[in-house]
Amino acid sequence: MPHVPTNNRTMFWRIIRGLLGSNRSRLLVVLLALGTGAAITAALLNLQVDAKRRLTTEFRAFGANIVVSPRQVSGSNSNTLDYSVRQRIPTDLQGQHVGVLAALYVVADAFGPGSQTASRLVVAGESGDYLYAEITPHNSGSHGGIFVSSSSGKPGCWVGIRAAQHAHLKTRDLLTLRMESREEICEVDYIRSVGGPEDDQITVPLDMAQRLAALPGRISLLQISAPGTTAAINRNIVDLTRLIPDADVHPLRQFTETQANIYNRISGLLTATVALVLVLTTLCVMAAMTNVAMERKNDVGLMKAIGGATRRVLRLFLAEAALLGLTGGILGATVGLVLSVVLGKAIFGVAARLRLVVYPVAVILTIIVSIVGAYPLRRLANVRPASVLRGEA
Amino acid sequence: MFLRLVADSFRRRPRHKLLTGAALALGIAVATAALSVSLDVGDRLAREFRSLGANLLVTPQADSLPLEIAGVDYRPVDGGAYLPESDLPKIKTVFWHNNIIAFSPVLEVGVQAWSSASKNALSPGVLSNATLFGTWSNHQVPLPDGSKFETGIDKTNSWWRVFGRWFSPDSGECVVGENFAKRNGLKAGDTLNVSTRSHVQSISLRVTGLLSSSGPEDDGIVAPIAIAQQLADKPGRYRKLYVSALTKPEDDFARRDPATMQPDELERWSCSPYVSSIAYSIKQTLPGADVRVIRRVAEGEGRILTRVRTLLWLVTFASLLAAALAVGASSAASVIERRTEIGLMKALGAGSHMVGFLLCAEQLLLALVAGAVGYTLGILLAGAVGAKIFGAAPQPSLLVLLIILLLAGLVTLVGSAVPLRRAARYEPAPILRGE
């Protein structure tokens, strides 16, 4: 057959237009199926990518996920680290802030106002970022900002609820801490209740604890809240071990492991759903195309009779399916991405970030679905022009 | 005649009916699977979160302030109060006993430890100070109804790993923290001697494994609680108890003080497995105990769980939507193709209602058969997905079957109704002429 490109192409598109326009309502059904499939695929894929980021953020509310502590030497319980270790920790990773809280723990005697009996308790000197999303009245900002300089001019401190009960303390009381002959005075900023060992402690600025313990520039441990997935956190630990060879760097595994497990479950579920939705969409398209195949028997017979090769006829249908997939995919994926932003806001309280890589993936998946769904049209390859022309349907 | 028409339509085009039926069945299978998994998934995820560790901490009420630094209590053995171990089985008798999945008592003692190379504490070969954590592992708690409940620190702190095996309950065995083992050159199978710092009474323990806890236990020894009680001279006592309970995420109602509630509110409060109501019921059961909610774990867990659940419902909704679409589209397609037949029937005098009724009956019959196949398939699918993702298949539930039956019937009818209404408008004459 002589090849006449321009004419052929014009004719090709004209036939496709004719095919698409032949039955509007069915076209709509197929487009609706493909569009819905694409929308769900795009929305779920985007949420899947976003869920990873959201979960890592949510899990940071549990607090530190890495702890740097002095390497224990045989026969000693009271080792400390030098504060300079803090400077060796990178301030951000992958553009996200790394929270670091330095703490020095000392055992001291606490006296409330007018009380002569001492309560022996743990005083935690802290400095750095506040790492916990705490459910307490004063839930604000960083640690540095929370120790408000009070009316008395003394530094502020936090008192755990049980420590407060023992020492009979209330907010705005002046508190005296004594260790051996050294004394420090602070004002109670607020009473905290978190259900952890903090409930039994008094938290003061780091320098006060250092003066109290006569350990200037020393800390007991560093708590680090590193961003990222479990794998990223584990890589950080390897890096930190290299940066701080003289200390023990270890993950708080209960948080990192749970985070990884939960994400794997969710991600598995989302992937399974996307796969099922795609299979269903294929079935929808197939059901519609079976009818199309029957209706087009006569057209195909005629095309073949006037010299259309089987392969060219099938190529027509393939192009039609791909075009449908492309249209459905582009429309559906757009709707899906918008949807995922809205849903992300509904679920996590923060709009999901758009991952544009999801867009082409969803469109390509839809085109594949559409082409696979057009499988019933293959039957048209066996149509015999003679019987069609004779009218034997 | 009616039945004959229906039967005939199935017989005449088995292949076509099969395809429509397959689409219906698959749609229903997916809907079944999605519903079963999502009904089941909440509990599984809640259980997954329990790997965060205990969310309730029980301590003696009349206690001195613990001198806890980095997870180790430095109070002397004589300071502070203790709780009786014999009360512990009562925890499994509280109203929410099914939600309490594990608990383990802990008694810490500062000890001196030396390995078997040396004969006694006065001339030790390798001597080091360490904390001995007395607790349970694989402990059988006898319950009042005669059965046993197995629990221990290996259940509450499931992120702990033991290289080797856990010590057997009530034995002279122990596991040692990995850092402690490294410092002292210990390995599984070695013998370790421990004694309190004050007196020379010593106990020999066989090391059964090395522990990696990512906590202070890495530098210590974990042994049966009886050993710690003997060393501390506190028989049958413990100092703190970790409880891991499945809870419902707290809302504003849950945070209210039960003392200020009306009787009906109190009833509703204590009949919801909020972490605070479980704490309340444990406190009622254990005399002299103070039960605290580990807020950091409980709040974070509740918040994430709520979000993840919303996400899962969304996913379920998406698969239901896709399934409904598939079922509807295949019903619609199977009606559209019957054009000529409808025309003929009408030409022979059948009313639109009669035709619609006939086609609906056919569709419903198909939906019923396909639905049964689809439901079975869906349960299998849910089992496969559940096993793959959560390691356990969800139980088939009657609720899912009912919802699916309703959904399948409704969607099939709606899917058929749209083209049927159009079919009712067909003029028989042009169809018969073959136009």
PDB file of C-alpha atoms in Angstrom, chain A residues 6 178 202 258 357 366 372 377:
ATOM      1  CA  THR A   6      -0.646  13.593   5.624  1.00  0.00           C
ATOM      2  CA  ARG A 178      20.713  23.050  98.077  1.00  0.00           C
ATOM      3  CA  ILE A 202      12.412  20.060  89.239  1.00  0.00           C
ATOM      4  CA  THR A 258       6.781   1.705  65.911  1.00  0.00           C
ATOM      5  CA  VAL A 357       5.668  12.965  40.567  1.00  0.00           C
ATOM      6  CA  THR A 366      -4.792   5.151  33.689  1.00  0.00           C
ATOM      7  CA  VAL A 372      -5.928  -3.296  28.871  1.00  0.00           C
ATOM      8  CA  LEU A 377     -11.929  -5.074  20.865  1.00  0.00           C
TER       9      LEU A 377
END
